[in-house]
Amino acid sequence: EIVMTQSPATLSVSPEERATLSCRASQSVSSNLAWYQQKRGQAPRLLIYGASTRATGIPARFSGSGSGTEFTLTISSLQSEDFAVYYCQQYNNWPMYTFGQGTKVEIK
Amino acid sequence: EVQLLESGGGLEVPGGSLRLSCTASGFNFSNSAMTWVRQIPGKGLEWVSTVSADDGDIYYADSVKGRFTISRDNSKHTLYLQLNTLRAEDTAVYYCAKNSLGTVTSWGQGTLVTVSS
């Protein structure tokens, strides 16, 4: 099983500041990496797939980078609606997807 | 717009059974692989099972293999998950999700399954 590890567990950021979230895979997943946003009481929403491609309707302030085992999600200027939990997910081992444990982005 | 609506969750005793349903609309259901993902309340996400568009290929997580059965009825645009021999650790919100782009791109709102005596 490919283990996904996210850091940090919690990120405290002020509105309009930049947030950088990390995700590491236990073995190479190429660019088969997605990022999801989940707000309290809601289902996850796809933000990024292919490590760096924004899903339909996702604002340009969200960007993804990386390949192999190291990945980053950057939110360039945090808006109030961006405070949520973010999960990375590998789909290189389709369809046995594995998710990271999540990073909570909270208001500083 | 893709819409996925789960139903069938509830309270069940250990060893019991439940059948979850997911009704799909807004896309070509018959051409899409479909997936169930679960989330223990307050915890992370766990892939449970995936079925191919034509029902020919089915995959399960080791944690549910032999106890859960995924199926679909393309004529009814409905995905199912039969949960048997339920355990306390199966307590979770179960999400139905549409596969595309290699991953899951749309999610339902989920249905809560609670296993407790």
XYZ file of C-alpha atoms in Angstrom:
225
model
C 0.000 0.000 0.000
C 1.206 3.479 -0.855
C 1.216 5.616 2.294
C 0.547 9.341 1.935
C 1.885 11.645 4.642
C 0.787 15.261 4.915
C 2.426 18.074 6.837
C 1.751 20.006 8.885
C -1.316 18.565 10.598
C -2.556 22.087 11.307
C -1.561 25.323 9.600
C -2.483 28.659 11.151
C -2.605 31.416 8.558
C -3.927 34.973 8.461
C -6.375 35.945 5.724
C -4.665 37.045 2.500
C -1.458 35.289 3.501
C 0.083 32.420 1.557
C -0.399 28.809 2.671
C 1.864 25.940 1.660
C 0.798 22.358 2.321
C 3.013 19.316 1.769
C 2.305 15.726 0.831
C 4.781 12.869 0.583
C 4.226 9.428 -0.929
C 5.987 6.321 0.367
C 6.872 5.420 -3.229
C 6.674 7.206 -6.539
C 3.152 8.001 -7.760
C 4.394 9.899 -10.826
C 1.963 12.815 -11.284
C -1.081 10.781 -10.233
C -1.838 13.009 -7.279
C -4.997 14.906 -6.398
C -5.878 17.473 -3.759
C -9.313 17.822 -2.143
C -10.837 20.465 0.092
C -13.360 19.481 2.755
C -15.351 21.942 4.807
C -17.108 20.934 8.009
C -20.199 18.868 7.306
C -19.564 18.732 3.557
C -18.219 16.217 1.084
C -14.692 16.624 -0.276
C -14.289 18.764 -3.390
C -11.654 18.126 -6.033
C -9.207 21.009 -6.358
C -6.215 19.642 -8.256
C -5.522 16.506 -10.299
C -2.463 15.395 -12.202
C -0.473 17.089 -9.409
C -0.891 20.535 -10.969
C -4.105 20.848 -13.026
C -6.916 22.810 -11.435
C -10.340 21.190 -11.588
C -13.217 23.011 -13.229
C -14.227 26.149 -11.387
C -11.284 26.188 -8.979
C -9.814 29.676 -8.477
C -6.325 30.441 -9.735
C -5.076 31.109 -6.192
C -4.888 27.316 -5.772
C -1.856 25.709 -7.368
C -0.227 22.314 -7.138
C 3.285 21.163 -7.896
C 5.564 18.165 -7.571
C 6.013 14.683 -8.969
C 7.287 11.344 -7.798
C 7.055 11.422 -4.019
C 6.969 15.111 -3.054
C 4.001 17.390 -3.673
C 2.850 20.838 -2.629
C -0.475 22.658 -2.606
C -0.168 26.418 -2.445
C -2.967 28.868 -1.735
C -1.542 32.203 -2.765
C -3.822 34.528 -0.787
C -6.140 32.851 1.689
C -9.761 33.865 1.575
C -12.245 33.258 4.380
C -13.853 30.414 2.430
C -10.519 28.576 2.156
C -10.309 27.644 5.829
C -10.929 23.912 5.674
C -9.206 20.519 5.724
C -7.140 19.552 2.688
C -6.353 15.985 1.654
C -3.909 14.655 -0.884
C -4.667 11.380 -2.643
C -2.670 9.120 -4.905
C -4.289 7.335 -7.816
C -1.187 5.804 -9.349
C -2.294 2.474 -7.893
C -5.776 2.759 -9.467
C -8.297 2.221 -8.061
C -6.733 1.422 -4.698
C -6.608 5.065 -3.801
C -4.937 6.177 -0.593
C -5.369 9.517 1.111
C -3.194 11.559 3.387
C -4.434 12.212 6.913
C -5.273 15.820 6.075
C -4.008 19.302 6.866
C -6.368 21.665 8.660
C -5.952 25.275 7.587
C -7.210 27.506 10.376
C -7.434 31.228 10.956
C -4.460 32.675 12.802
C -24.395 19.197 -13.139
C -23.313 15.917 -11.564
C -25.543 14.902 -8.668
C -25.069 11.886 -6.429
C -27.549 11.110 -3.677
C -26.800 8.400 -1.148
C -29.362 6.676 1.047
C -29.703 3.607 3.227
C -27.494 4.501 6.149
C -28.593 4.106 9.740
C -27.989 2.306 13.019
C -27.230 -1.397 12.870
C -25.980 -3.913 15.437
C -22.629 -5.687 15.054
C -23.017 -8.608 12.681
C -25.942 -6.975 10.940
C -26.406 -5.825 7.357
C -27.267 -2.667 5.472
C -27.650 -1.772 1.812
C -26.556 1.648 0.653
C -27.805 3.178 -2.582
C -26.521 6.075 -4.655
C -28.720 7.603 -7.327
C -26.844 9.485 -10.042
C -27.862 12.206 -12.455
C -26.296 14.854 -14.677
C -23.802 12.608 -16.445
C -23.567 9.382 -18.438
C -23.706 6.934 -15.542
C -23.330 3.888 -17.803
C -19.932 5.140 -18.996
C -18.473 5.933 -15.581
C -16.651 3.786 -13.066
C -18.006 4.461 -9.577
C -16.448 4.334 -6.130
C -17.383 4.235 -2.445
C -15.186 6.100 0.041
C -15.823 6.240 3.772
C -14.866 8.636 6.541
C -14.939 7.911 10.227
C -16.441 11.043 11.827
C -13.661 13.523 12.549
C -11.078 11.358 10.770
C -9.603 10.866 7.315
C -10.817 9.280 4.086
C -10.623 5.574 3.227
C -11.236 4.068 -0.198
C -13.719 1.165 0.094
C -14.600 -0.196 -3.348
C -14.734 0.593 -7.064
C -16.768 -0.906 -9.909
C -16.063 -0.400 -13.598
C -18.635 1.121 -15.928
C -19.794 -2.247 -17.242
C -19.674 -4.004 -13.869
C -16.912 -6.242 -15.206
C -14.154 -5.185 -12.833
C -14.615 -4.834 -9.106
C -12.106 -3.887 -6.427
C -12.281 -3.866 -2.621
C -10.140 -2.605 0.215
C -8.748 -5.452 2.312
C -10.683 -4.124 5.325
C -14.047 -4.909 3.675
C -13.221 -7.758 1.292
C -15.552 -10.694 1.790
C -18.068 -8.607 3.769
C -19.091 -5.792 1.410
C -20.409 -6.122 -2.149
C -20.515 -3.305 -4.699
C -22.933 -3.439 -7.607
C -24.715 -1.162 -10.041
C -27.850 -0.998 -12.114
C -27.117 1.154 -15.155
C -30.780 1.137 -16.193
C -31.655 2.821 -12.890
C -28.520 5.016 -12.718
C -27.931 3.573 -9.265
C -24.874 2.314 -7.413
C -25.146 -0.012 -4.417
C -23.032 -1.173 -1.519
C -24.187 -4.201 0.462
C -22.626 -4.183 3.915
C -22.672 -7.544 5.730
C -21.164 -8.771 8.984
C -20.870 -5.184 10.167
C -18.292 -4.241 12.799
C -17.993 -1.231 15.071
C -15.044 -0.040 12.984
C -17.324 0.205 9.924
C -19.011 3.200 11.550
C -18.465 6.045 9.102
C -19.992 8.378 6.577
C -20.103 6.549 3.260
C -19.660 8.646 0.127
C -20.542 7.643 -3.393
C -18.195 9.158 -5.979
C -17.833 9.379 -9.743
C -14.557 8.322 -11.322
C -12.938 10.289 -14.105
C -9.527 11.723 -14.929
C -8.140 8.658 -13.119
C -9.467 9.710 -9.760
C -12.771 10.619 -8.081
C -14.078 13.943 -9.307
C -17.582 14.289 -7.843
C -18.912 13.200 -4.471
C -22.328 12.766 -2.929
C -23.161 14.248 0.444
C -22.734 10.940 2.195
C -24.832 8.646 4.375
C -23.946 7.807 7.969
C -23.627 4.178 9.024
C -23.441 3.547 12.760
C -22.657 0.075 14.064
C -23.401 -0.276 17.749
C -25.202 -2.581 20.121
